[in-house]
Amino acid sequence: MPKRERNKFVRRGEIIEILIEDYAFGGKGIGRIRNEHGEFVVFVPNTLPGQLVKTQIKKTSKKYAEGKLFEVLKASDDEVDMPYQSIPGAPYIQLPIEKQHQYKKQSTLELFKRIGKVADIEDKFDEFVTSPNTFHYRNKMEYGFSAIGYDHDLKTDVDEFTLGFKKRGTWWCGDDLKKDSGLFDAEFENRLKEIKAYCVNTNLAPWHPPKREGFFRYFVVRKSYKTNQLLFNLVTTSYDLPKFDLNEFAKFLVELFGDRVAGLLHTINDETGDRTIATTGSISLVYGDDKIVEELLDLNFEISMKSFFQTNPKCAEKLYTKVVDYALENKDAVDNTVVLDLFCGTGTIGQIIANKAENTKIVGVDIVAAAIKDAEENAKRNGIEGLKFYAADVGKFLTEHPEYTNKIRTIILDPARAGIAPKTLKKIINLNAERLVYVSCNPATQARDTEQLMASGYTIKKMSLVDQFPHTAHIETVVLFEK
């Protein structure tokens, strides 16, 4: 077996300092190493042009390497001071929002040219839809407990009780959130340190990631923008549970937040995996209600701790409005027909279309049975008829329900980040619908699917970008395809 040639620029595992010179799709900053062997590209996620960063090389090839961001050593000249605590979930919070939009638009359109082979994508571009709230826009946050913290002065990890987020670039090290991050509810985040103090005073241990032991694991919060209420979920192990008074903790939360507290749930998670809700654990109601109500485009939705719901509801209204505008642009293709809403989740898009169309049957399909149950209950609550929901794999559904085949003229697609499985995409194409409205939270997989759709006779009529997550690299796309 031939010996693998050693990279002349960088080694896997090596920690280097590098200047970021460019921006690629998905928030990858582009740095370049130049030496006597030539020039070599290093991609570092969550970085910006102009930053000097410390990165550890995680992957190398002949043409490029990929690093993990450890620390920003020098800010970009474009960045400005913000009154919020910096967290890994908002790497671009110090970059003016207009500049963020510029990077997102430019890199997404380039992606459609390169992967989707859409040379004239600029001509198809419709609108960049901005988030109504640039700060404090999230309706859900997960805060983690850890027995290992980080000393920012000594730049090393230390043994201490923390409640906040993981230190950037680590899986074992927590970093206390001491004040508002600018993403979630300001009143709650400014009081998180008091919740931490309460937990510290119990003398029960936070989770120790390397040892995989401890009592406190996560504190999850959902917020309703309609009612301003907060729904809490404390996640612990069962070990030492008799020593912790859940009812007293509920009283403490009510003392802090008053009638903003909708309810407190308690989840037992004894699994060693890094996720909030275990497959084998239990979830129980300690105080109040187990759901909150949110409103989107005059429709009401009940949301439980496990429900999928758009994280930025005010911007989700704009996203759904754009989807419905594209779907109803040719109302003849919707009225008196069947509209197929695939990967429908809790059925929001289908309900909005049913509310605006005439004599239209909406058929929603999603593999998550709990989401379909929520969809049915929400449709009933909103008094919307003409909807039929199926809990099924989309590919299997398309094979098993030929009764809809010849009646479908419009299909709504809103798949998960992985995009649409190739076999499923072929089945969708074989339905021969006149129009597809394809919503994506991952334009890279959407651009990949675009190439196949265009090869099958579809063309892009228009495309919009929706900035659901300011201060991150994420962008949602809505593309209207027509045959």
GROMACS .gro file of C-alpha atoms in nm:
model
  483
    1MET     CA    1   0.000   0.000   0.000
    2PRO     CA    2   0.156   0.335  -0.101
    3LYS     CA    3   0.254   0.564   0.185
    4ARG     CA    4   0.023   0.865   0.220
    5GLU     CA    5   0.200   1.186   0.128
    6ARG     CA    6   0.231   1.425   0.421
    7ASN     CA    7   0.057   1.761   0.383
    8LYS     CA    8   0.325   2.027   0.324
    9PHE     CA    9   0.120   2.303   0.486
   10VAL     CA   10  -0.055   2.172   0.796
   11ARG     CA   11  -0.105   1.856   1.006
   12ARG     CA   12  -0.426   1.714   1.154
   13GLY     CA   13  -0.453   1.810   1.522
   14GLU     CA   14  -0.217   2.106   1.484
   15ILE     CA   15  -0.323   2.436   1.644
   16ILE     CA   16  -0.244   2.740   1.428
   17GLU     CA   17  -0.315   3.111   1.410
   18ILE     CA   18  -0.456   3.228   1.078
   19LEU     CA   19  -0.603   3.545   0.925
   20ILE     CA   20  -0.950   3.499   0.776
   21GLU     CA   21  -0.962   3.660   0.432
   22ASP     CA   22  -1.292   3.548   0.279
   23TYR     CA   23  -1.639   3.406   0.356
   24ALA     CA   24  -1.790   3.083   0.219
   25PHE     CA   25  -2.146   2.953   0.252
   26GLY     CA   26  -2.246   2.821   0.595
   27GLY     CA   27  -2.033   3.063   0.793
   28LYS     CA   28  -1.700   2.915   0.693
   29GLY     CA   29  -1.424   3.173   0.698
   30ILE     CA   30  -1.144   3.120   0.447
   31GLY     CA   31  -0.783   3.155   0.561
   32ARG     CA   32  -0.475   3.092   0.349
   33ILE     CA   33  -0.134   2.951   0.437
   34ARG     CA   34   0.142   3.069   0.206
   35ASN     CA   35   0.492   2.919   0.207
   36GLU     CA   36   0.760   2.791  -0.030
   37HIS     CA   37   0.522   2.514  -0.144
   38GLY     CA   38   0.257   2.764  -0.259
   39GLU     CA   39  -0.084   2.862  -0.122
   40PHE     CA   40  -0.322   2.642   0.080
   41VAL     CA   41  -0.681   2.709   0.195
   42VAL     CA   42  -0.807   2.648   0.550
   43PHE     CA   43  -1.183   2.671   0.623
   44VAL     CA   44  -1.274   2.777   0.978
   45PRO     CA   45  -1.648   2.779   1.069
   46ASN     CA   46  -1.805   3.076   1.251
   47THR     CA   47  -1.536   3.324   1.151
   48LEU     CA   48  -1.535   3.648   0.954
   49PRO     CA   49  -1.303   3.818   0.704
   50GLY     CA   50  -1.055   4.032   0.895
   51GLN     CA   51  -1.043   3.815   1.210
   52LEU     CA   52  -0.718   3.662   1.335
   53VAL     CA   53  -0.817   3.328   1.492
   54LYS     CA   54  -0.672   3.029   1.670
   55THR     CA   55  -0.794   2.704   1.515
   56GLN     CA   56  -0.724   2.333   1.550
   57ILE     CA   57  -0.699   2.141   1.222
   58LYS     CA   58  -0.961   1.865   1.216
   59LYS     CA   59  -0.942   1.745   0.856
   60THR     CA   60  -0.684   1.773   0.578
   61SER     CA   61  -0.678   1.693   0.208
   62LYS     CA   62  -0.453   1.784  -0.083
   63LYS     CA   63  -0.656   2.093  -0.170
   64TYR     CA   64  -0.774   2.229   0.167
   65ALA     CA   65  -0.804   2.175   0.541
   66GLU     CA   66  -1.088   2.233   0.790
   67GLY     CA   67  -1.034   2.370   1.137
   68LYS     CA   68  -1.235   2.415   1.456
   69LEU     CA   69  -1.247   2.765   1.604
   70PHE     CA   70  -1.085   2.792   1.947
   71GLU     CA   71  -1.056   3.167   1.991
   72VAL     CA   72  -1.083   3.497   1.805
   73LEU     CA   73  -0.749   3.667   1.876
   74LYS     CA   74  -0.828   3.988   1.688
   75ALA     CA   75  -1.168   4.116   1.579
   76SER     CA   76  -1.250   4.218   1.223
   77ASP     CA   77  -1.259   4.593   1.151
   78ASP     CA   78  -1.626   4.542   1.055
   79GLU     CA   79  -1.725   4.433   1.408
   80VAL     CA   80  -1.881   4.667   1.663
   81ASP     CA   81  -1.925   4.644   2.043
   82MET     CA   82  -2.245   4.487   2.174
   83PRO     CA   83  -2.388   4.497   2.529
   84TYR     CA   84  -2.450   4.120   2.528
   85GLN     CA   85  -2.247   3.825   2.655
   86SER     CA   86  -2.077   3.651   2.366
   87ILE     CA   87  -2.193   3.288   2.316
   88PRO     CA   88  -2.102   3.023   2.055
   89GLY     CA   89  -2.461   3.025   1.924
   90ALA     CA   90  -2.427   3.383   1.795
   91PRO     CA   91  -2.080   3.406   1.636
   92TYR     CA   92  -2.165   3.714   1.426
   93ILE     CA   93  -2.353   3.924   1.683
   94GLN     CA   94  -2.086   4.196   1.662
   95LEU     CA   95  -2.117   4.221   1.283
   96PRO     CA   96  -2.369   4.487   1.166
   97ILE     CA   97  -2.684   4.313   1.042
   98GLU     CA   98  -2.660   4.465   0.691
   99LYS     CA   99  -2.316   4.307   0.651
  100GLN     CA  100  -2.452   3.972   0.773
  101HIS     CA  101  -2.725   3.991   0.506
  102GLN     CA  102  -2.467   4.071   0.239
  103TYR     CA  103  -2.255   3.765   0.326
  104LYS     CA  104  -2.560   3.534   0.342
  105LYS     CA  105  -2.706   3.645   0.009
  106GLN     CA  106  -2.378   3.638  -0.180
  107SER     CA  107  -2.269   3.294  -0.051
  108THR     CA  108  -2.614   3.133  -0.104
  109LEU     CA  109  -2.644   3.253  -0.464
  110GLU     CA  110  -2.291   3.126  -0.532
  111LEU     CA  111  -2.399   2.788  -0.395
  112PHE     CA  112  -2.689   2.764  -0.643
  113LYS     CA  113  -2.452   2.847  -0.927
  114ARG     CA  114  -2.190   2.593  -0.819
  115ILE     CA  115  -2.400   2.299  -0.691
  116GLY     CA  116  -2.740   2.364  -0.852
  117LYS     CA  117  -2.589   2.468  -1.189
  118VAL     CA  118  -2.825   2.770  -1.204
  119ALA     CA  119  -2.612   3.018  -1.395
  120ASP     CA  120  -2.877   3.294  -1.395
  121ILE     CA  121  -2.979   3.266  -1.027
  122GLU     CA  122  -2.949   3.646  -0.978
  123ASP     CA  123  -3.226   3.694  -1.236
  124LYS     CA  124  -3.455   3.463  -1.035
  125PHE     CA  125  -3.388   3.638  -0.703
  126ASP     CA  126  -3.703   3.788  -0.554
  127GLU     CA  127  -3.641   3.921  -0.202
  128PHE     CA  128  -3.420   3.908   0.108
  129VAL     CA  129  -3.670   3.886   0.396
  130THR     CA  130  -3.528   4.025   0.721
  131SER     CA  131  -3.623   3.919   1.073
  132PRO     CA  132  -3.862   4.167   1.245
  133ASN     CA  133  -3.657   4.124   1.565
  134THR     CA  134  -3.282   4.124   1.524
  135PHE     CA  135  -3.228   4.059   1.896
  136HIS     CA  136  -3.424   3.855   2.154
  137TYR     CA  137  -3.601   3.667   1.876
  138ARG     CA  138  -3.573   3.304   1.996
  139ASN     CA  139  -3.864   3.126   2.168
  140LYS     CA  140  -3.660   2.833   2.299
  141MET     CA  141  -3.320   2.791   2.465
  142GLU     CA  142  -3.136   2.496   2.619
  143TYR     CA  143  -2.886   2.573   2.896
  144GLY     CA  144  -2.644   2.303   3.012
  145PHE     CA  145  -2.501   2.229   3.357
  146SER     CA  146  -2.137   2.124   3.384
  147ALA     CA  147  -1.889   2.040   3.661
  148ILE     CA  148  -1.609   2.183   3.447
  149GLY     CA  149  -1.593   2.556   3.380
  150TYR     CA  150  -1.355   2.792   3.203
  151ASP     CA  151  -1.132   3.060   3.354
  152HIS     CA  152  -1.114   3.335   3.091
  153ASP     CA  153  -0.819   3.507   3.261
  154LEU     CA  154  -0.604   3.196   3.295
  155LYS     CA  155  -0.742   3.057   2.966
  156THR     CA  156  -0.785   2.709   3.110
  157ASP     CA  157  -1.063   2.479   3.228
  158VAL     CA  158  -1.129   2.455   3.602
  159ASP     CA  159  -1.346   2.245   3.834
  160GLU     CA  160  -1.657   2.455   3.905
  161PHE     CA  161  -2.038   2.443   3.884
  162THR     CA  162  -2.152   2.612   3.559
  163LEU     CA  163  -2.488   2.683   3.394
  164GLY     CA  164  -2.487   2.823   3.043
  165PHE     CA  165  -2.339   2.701   2.717
  166LYS     CA  166  -2.042   2.489   2.618
  167LYS     CA  167  -1.714   2.674   2.575
  168ARG     CA  168  -1.654   2.714   2.202
  169GLY     CA  169  -1.457   2.426   2.057
  170THR     CA  170  -1.505   2.192   2.357
  171TRP     CA  171  -1.753   1.918   2.453
  172TRP     CA  172  -1.651   1.891   2.818
  173CYS     CA  173  -1.625   2.252   2.930
  174GLY     CA  174  -1.919   2.471   3.039
  175ASP     CA  175  -1.922   2.850   3.037
  176ASP     CA  176  -2.154   3.040   3.271
  177LEU     CA  177  -2.413   3.269   3.115
  178LYS     CA  178  -2.402   3.569   3.347
  179LYS     CA  179  -2.617   3.812   3.148
  180ASP     CA  180  -2.837   3.859   2.841
  181SER     CA  181  -2.698   3.689   2.527
  182GLY     CA  182  -2.913   3.905   2.297
  183LEU     CA  183  -3.092   3.598   2.154
  184PHE     CA  184  -3.352   3.492   2.410
  185ASP     CA  185  -3.566   3.659   2.679
  186ALA     CA  186  -3.356   3.932   2.847
  187GLU     CA  187  -3.531   3.917   3.187
  188PHE     CA  188  -3.486   3.541   3.207
  189GLU     CA  189  -3.120   3.538   3.101
  190ASN     CA  190  -3.028   3.818   3.341
  191ARG     CA  191  -3.169   3.602   3.624
  192LEU     CA  192  -3.017   3.271   3.516
  193LYS     CA  193  -2.732   3.324   3.764
  194GLU     CA  194  -2.992   3.320   4.046
  195ILE     CA  195  -3.123   2.984   3.922
  196LYS     CA  196  -2.764   2.858   3.919
  197ALA     CA  197  -2.713   2.982   4.278
  198TYR     CA  198  -3.028   2.796   4.389
  199CYS     CA  199  -2.897   2.474   4.235
  200VAL     CA  200  -2.547   2.521   4.384
  201ASN     CA  201  -2.703   2.562   4.733
  202THR     CA  202  -2.863   2.215   4.709
  203ASN     CA  203  -2.510   2.062   4.718
  204LEU     CA  204  -2.614   1.830   4.435
  205ALA     CA  205  -2.359   1.784   4.155
  206PRO     CA  206  -2.384   1.918   3.801
  207TRP     CA  207  -2.316   1.677   3.513
  208HIS     CA  208  -1.950   1.589   3.468
  209PRO     CA  209  -1.908   1.520   3.092
  210PRO     CA  210  -1.587   1.309   3.101
  211LYS     CA  211  -1.707   1.103   3.401
  212ARG     CA  212  -2.067   1.093   3.271
  213GLU     CA  213  -2.213   1.137   3.616
  214GLY     CA  214  -2.393   1.404   3.821
  215PHE     CA  215  -2.747   1.523   3.896
  216PHE     CA  216  -2.826   1.852   3.713
  217ARG     CA  217  -2.808   1.818   3.332
  218TYR     CA  218  -3.011   2.082   3.141
  219PHE     CA  219  -3.253   2.366   3.193
  220VAL     CA  220  -3.480   2.415   2.889
  221VAL     CA  221  -3.710   2.716   2.845
  222ARG     CA  222  -3.985   2.787   2.590
  223LYS     CA  223  -4.143   3.129   2.554
  224SER     CA  224  -4.475   3.238   2.404
  225TYR     CA  225  -4.465   3.574   2.227
  226LYS     CA  226  -4.847   3.579   2.238
  227THR     CA  227  -4.875   3.552   2.619
  228ASN     CA  228  -4.515   3.633   2.726
  229GLN     CA  229  -4.523   3.317   2.939
  230LEU     CA  230  -4.231   3.081   3.005
  231LEU     CA  231  -4.248   2.700   3.015
  232PHE     CA  232  -3.957   2.534   3.199
  233ASN     CA  233  -3.810   2.184   3.183
  234LEU     CA  234  -3.547   2.079   3.437
  235VAL     CA  235  -3.351   1.775   3.317
  236THR     CA  236  -3.171   1.566   3.581
  237THR     CA  237  -3.057   1.211   3.639
  238SER     CA  238  -3.254   0.991   3.879
  239TYR     CA  239  -2.948   0.967   4.104
  240ASP     CA  240  -3.004   1.177   4.420
  241LEU     CA  241  -3.354   1.279   4.301
  242PRO     CA  242  -3.509   1.220   4.649
  243LYS     CA  243  -3.276   1.493   4.782
  244PHE     CA  244  -3.417   1.759   4.543
  245ASP     CA  245  -3.756   1.920   4.614
  246LEU     CA  246  -3.915   1.986   4.275
  247ASN     CA  247  -4.214   2.170   4.428
  248GLU     CA  248  -3.983   2.409   4.613
  249PHE     CA  249  -3.796   2.473   4.288
  250ALA     CA  250  -4.129   2.554   4.116
  251LYS     CA  251  -4.209   2.803   4.396
  252PHE     CA  252  -3.867   2.961   4.350
  253LEU     CA  253  -3.930   3.011   3.976
  254VAL     CA  254  -4.268   3.173   4.053
  255GLU     CA  255  -4.092   3.407   4.300
  256LEU     CA  256  -3.852   3.508   4.021
  257PHE     CA  257  -4.095   3.541   3.730
  258GLY     CA  258  -4.446   3.558   3.881
  259ASP     CA  259  -4.735   3.485   3.647
  260ARG     CA  260  -4.495   3.456   3.353
  261VAL     CA  261  -4.441   3.095   3.467
  262ALA     CA  262  -4.673   2.878   3.256
  263GLY     CA  263  -4.543   2.554   3.405
  264LEU     CA  264  -4.248   2.343   3.518
  265LEU     CA  265  -4.174   1.997   3.381
  266HIS     CA  266  -3.914   1.754   3.510
  267THR     CA  267  -3.731   1.512   3.283
  268ILE     CA  268  -3.526   1.215   3.405
  269ASN     CA  269  -3.236   1.143   3.171
  270ASP     CA  270  -2.993   0.872   3.286
  271GLU     CA  271  -2.844   0.820   2.939
  272THR     CA  272  -2.483   0.918   2.877
  273GLY     CA  273  -2.557   1.077   2.536
  274ASP     CA  274  -2.555   1.454   2.502
  275ARG     CA  275  -2.924   1.528   2.446
  276THR     CA  276  -3.189   1.687   2.665
  277ILE     CA  277  -3.472   1.435   2.634
  278ALA     CA  278  -3.372   1.069   2.660
  279THR     CA  279  -3.543   0.795   2.463
  280THR     CA  280  -3.575   0.587   2.782
  281GLY     CA  281  -3.642   0.868   3.032
  282SER     CA  282  -3.964   1.009   3.172
  283ILE     CA  283  -4.114   1.358   3.165
  284SER     CA  284  -4.364   1.472   3.429
  285LEU     CA  285  -4.552   1.792   3.513
  286VAL     CA  286  -4.451   1.950   3.844
  287TYR     CA  287  -4.643   2.278   3.831
  288GLY     CA  288  -4.889   2.465   3.607
  289ASP     CA  289  -4.951   2.368   3.243
  290ASP     CA  290  -4.743   2.146   3.017
  291LYS     CA  291  -4.809   2.363   2.708
  292ILE     CA  292  -4.802   2.724   2.597
  293VAL     CA  293  -5.000   2.889   2.316
  294GLU     CA  294  -4.840   3.077   2.028
  295GLU     CA  295  -5.001   3.271   1.744
  296LEU     CA  296  -4.892   3.272   1.382
  297LEU     CA  297  -5.082   3.471   1.118
  298ASP     CA  298  -5.400   3.479   1.335
  299LEU     CA  299  -5.388   3.101   1.395
  300ASN     CA  300  -5.328   2.957   1.744
  301PHE     CA  301  -5.089   2.670   1.814
  302GLU     CA  302  -5.044   2.476   2.137
  303ILE     CA  303  -4.678   2.393   2.193
  304SER     CA  304  -4.548   2.127   2.431
  305MET     CA  305  -4.185   2.079   2.534
  306LYS     CA  306  -4.141   1.814   2.263
  307SER     CA  307  -4.332   1.993   1.982
  308PHE     CA  308  -4.141   2.118   1.684
  309PHE     CA  309  -4.217   2.487   1.638
  310GLN     CA  310  -4.037   2.764   1.451
  311THR     CA  311  -3.771   2.912   1.682
  312ASN     CA  312  -3.822   3.269   1.559
  313PRO     CA  313  -4.205   3.296   1.539
  314LYS     CA  314  -4.220   3.659   1.424
  315CYS     CA  315  -3.991   3.581   1.131
  316ALA     CA  316  -4.172   3.249   1.072
  317GLU     CA  317  -4.481   3.457   0.991
  318LYS     CA  318  -4.281   3.626   0.715
  319LEU     CA  319  -4.144   3.291   0.596
  320TYR     CA  320  -4.490   3.133   0.578
  321THR     CA  321  -4.635   3.441   0.410
  322LYS     CA  322  -4.372   3.407   0.137
  323VAL     CA  323  -4.444   3.032   0.097
  324VAL     CA  324  -4.819   3.095   0.074
  325ASP     CA  325  -4.768   3.385  -0.171
  326TYR     CA  326  -4.570   3.152  -0.399
  327ALA     CA  327  -4.826   2.871  -0.359
  328LEU     CA  328  -5.123   3.098  -0.433
  329GLU     CA  329  -4.955   3.301  -0.708
  330ASN     CA  330  -5.153   3.093  -0.957
  331LYS     CA  331  -5.473   3.037  -0.757
  332ASP     CA  332  -5.621   2.819  -1.034
  333ALA     CA  333  -5.353   2.560  -0.955
  334VAL     CA  334  -5.469   2.553  -0.590
  335ASP     CA  335  -5.846   2.613  -0.581
  336ASN     CA  336  -6.055   2.296  -0.619
  337THR     CA  337  -5.742   2.075  -0.621
  338VAL     CA  338  -5.532   1.868  -0.382
  339VAL     CA  339  -5.224   2.044  -0.241
  340LEU     CA  340  -4.964   1.804  -0.106
  341ASP     CA  341  -4.776   1.937   0.199
  342LEU     CA  342  -4.476   1.705   0.242
  343PHE     CA  343  -4.258   1.703   0.556
  344CYS     CA  344  -4.540   1.913   0.702
  345GLY     CA  345  -4.442   1.905   1.072
  346THR     CA  346  -4.725   2.055   1.277
  347GLY     CA  347  -4.910   2.150   0.957
  348THR     CA  348  -4.874   2.528   0.979
  349ILE     CA  349  -4.825   2.597   0.608
  350GLY     CA  350  -5.113   2.370   0.505
  351GLN     CA  351  -5.350   2.537   0.753
  352ILE     CA  352  -5.264   2.885   0.624
  353ILE     CA  353  -5.319   2.777   0.261
  354ALA     CA  354  -5.649   2.607   0.351
  355ASN     CA  355  -5.756   2.930   0.521
  356LYS     CA  356  -5.691   3.133   0.203
  357ALA     CA  357  -5.785   2.892  -0.078
  358GLU     CA  358  -6.127   2.780  -0.202
  359ASN     CA  359  -6.243   2.418  -0.185
  360THR     CA  360  -5.882   2.297  -0.160
  361LYS     CA  361  -5.793   1.966   0.003
  362ILE     CA  362  -5.463   1.983   0.189
  363VAL     CA  363  -5.285   1.652   0.245
  364GLY     CA  364  -5.004   1.680   0.502
  365VAL     CA  365  -4.744   1.407   0.551
  366ASP     CA  366  -4.469   1.379   0.813
  367ILE     CA  367  -4.285   1.084   0.966
  368VAL     CA  368  -4.309   1.226   1.321
  369ALA     CA  369  -4.636   1.095   1.467
  370ALA     CA  370  -4.636   1.349   1.754
  371ALA     CA  371  -4.611   1.637   1.504
  372ILE     CA  372  -4.908   1.498   1.306
  373LYS     CA  373  -5.111   1.469   1.627
  374ASP     CA  374  -5.031   1.837   1.701
  375ALA     CA  375  -5.125   1.928   1.342
  376GLU     CA  376  -5.468   1.762   1.375
  377GLU     CA  377  -5.536   1.929   1.711
  378ASN     CA  378  -5.424   2.272   1.584
  379ALA     CA  379  -5.648   2.245   1.274
  380LYS     CA  380  -5.943   2.156   1.500
  381ARG     CA  381  -5.865   2.444   1.736
  382ASN     CA  382  -5.851   2.691   1.446
  383GLY     CA  383  -6.171   2.556   1.289
  384ILE     CA  384  -6.002   2.479   0.957
  385GLU     CA  385  -6.152   2.204   0.743
  386GLY     CA  386  -6.031   2.032   0.429
  387LEU     CA  387  -5.709   1.898   0.583
  388LYS     CA  388  -5.599   1.536   0.604
  389PHE     CA  389  -5.279   1.444   0.787
  390TYR     CA  390  -5.078   1.122   0.764
  391ALA     CA  391  -4.798   1.007   0.996
  392ALA     CA  392  -4.582   0.826   0.741
  393ASP     CA  393  -4.250   0.823   0.563
  394VAL     CA  394  -4.297   1.055   0.263
  395GLY     CA  395  -4.150   0.806   0.013
  396LYS     CA  396  -4.374   0.520   0.132
  397PHE     CA  397  -4.678   0.747   0.142
  398LEU     CA  398  -4.633   0.843  -0.223
  399THR     CA  399  -4.626   0.473  -0.318
  400GLU     CA  400  -4.918   0.367  -0.097
  401HIS     CA  401  -5.169   0.645  -0.176
  402PRO     CA  402  -5.226   0.656  -0.555
  403GLU     CA  403  -5.574   0.807  -0.499
  404TYR     CA  404  -5.416   1.154  -0.480
  405THR     CA  405  -5.185   1.118  -0.779
  406ASN     CA  406  -5.385   1.278  -1.061
  407LYS     CA  407  -5.538   1.557  -0.852
  408ILE     CA  408  -5.217   1.722  -0.732
  409ARG     CA  409  -5.109   2.039  -0.911
  410THR     CA  410  -4.909   2.203  -0.629
  411ILE     CA  411  -4.665   2.044  -0.381
  412ILE     CA  412  -4.515   2.215  -0.074
  413LEU     CA  413  -4.178   2.071   0.034
  414ASP     CA  414  -4.017   2.156   0.368
  415PRO     CA  415  -3.764   1.877   0.442
  416ALA     CA  416  -3.513   1.848   0.725
  417ARG     CA  417  -3.152   1.969   0.686
  418ALA     CA  418  -3.050   1.654   0.497
  419GLY     CA  419  -3.279   1.751   0.208
  420ILE     CA  420  -3.492   1.500   0.016
  421ALA     CA  421  -3.374   1.138  -0.023
  422PRO     CA  422  -3.299   1.067  -0.394
  423LYS     CA  423  -3.564   0.789  -0.419
  424THR     CA  424  -3.826   1.014  -0.260
  425LEU     CA  425  -3.736   1.302  -0.491
  426LYS     CA  426  -3.790   1.073  -0.793
  427LYS     CA  427  -4.136   0.981  -0.661
  428ILE     CA  428  -4.218   1.351  -0.614
  429ILE     CA  429  -4.105   1.426  -0.970
  430ASN     CA  430  -4.318   1.136  -1.100
  431LEU     CA  431  -4.631   1.301  -0.953
  432ASN     CA  432  -4.585   1.554  -1.235
  433ALA     CA  433  -4.716   1.851  -1.034
  434GLU     CA  434  -4.715   2.183  -1.219
  435ARG     CA  435  -4.559   2.373  -0.930
  436LEU     CA  436  -4.335   2.300  -0.632
  437VAL     CA  437  -4.273   2.542  -0.346
  438TYR     CA  438  -3.954   2.416  -0.181
  439VAL     CA  439  -3.864   2.559   0.162
  440SER     CA  440  -3.522   2.474   0.301
  441CYS     CA  441  -3.318   2.539   0.613
  442ASN     CA  442  -3.013   2.404   0.430
  443PRO     CA  443  -2.961   2.564   0.086
  444ALA     CA  444  -2.670   2.327   0.014
  445THR     CA  445  -2.900   2.021  -0.003
  446GLN     CA  446  -3.168   2.227  -0.178
  447ALA     CA  447  -2.916   2.332  -0.445
  448ARG     CA  448  -2.825   1.963  -0.489
  449ASP     CA  449  -3.194   1.873  -0.535
  450THR     CA  450  -3.237   2.168  -0.774
  451GLU     CA  451  -3.001   2.009  -1.027
  452GLN     CA  452  -3.221   1.695  -1.041
  453LEU     CA  453  -3.546   1.895  -1.056
  454MET     CA  454  -3.413   2.103  -1.348
  455ALA     CA  455  -3.301   1.786  -1.528
  456SER     CA  456  -3.661   1.663  -1.490
  457GLY     CA  457  -3.817   1.965  -1.659
  458TYR     CA  458  -3.865   2.210  -1.371
  459THR     CA  459  -3.729   2.562  -1.379
  460ILE     CA  460  -3.683   2.812  -1.098
  461LYS     CA  461  -3.937   3.090  -1.135
  462LYS     CA  462  -3.832   3.286  -0.825
  463MET     CA  463  -3.636   3.254  -0.504
  464SER     CA  464  -3.628   3.439  -0.172
  465LEU     CA  465  -3.401   3.423   0.133
  466VAL     CA  466  -3.542   3.455   0.486
  467ASP     CA  467  -3.310   3.550   0.773
  468GLN     CA  468  -3.467   3.338   1.049
  469PHE     CA  469  -3.152   3.333   1.264
  470PRO     CA  470  -2.967   3.667   1.284
  471HIS     CA  471  -2.606   3.649   1.409
  472THR     CA  472  -2.564   3.291   1.283
  473ALA     CA  473  -2.468   3.149   0.942
  474HIS     CA  474  -2.816   2.997   0.892
  475ILE     CA  475  -3.048   3.116   0.618
  476GLU     CA  476  -3.382   2.978   0.493
  477THR     CA  477  -3.466   2.967   0.124
  478VAL     CA  478  -3.804   2.957  -0.050
  479VAL     CA  479  -3.790   2.851  -0.417
  480LEU     CA  480  -4.083   2.833  -0.661
  481PHE     CA  481  -4.033   2.568  -0.932
  482GLU     CA  482  -4.262   2.542  -1.234
  483LYS     CA  483  -4.288   2.291  -1.515
   0.00000   0.00000   0.00000
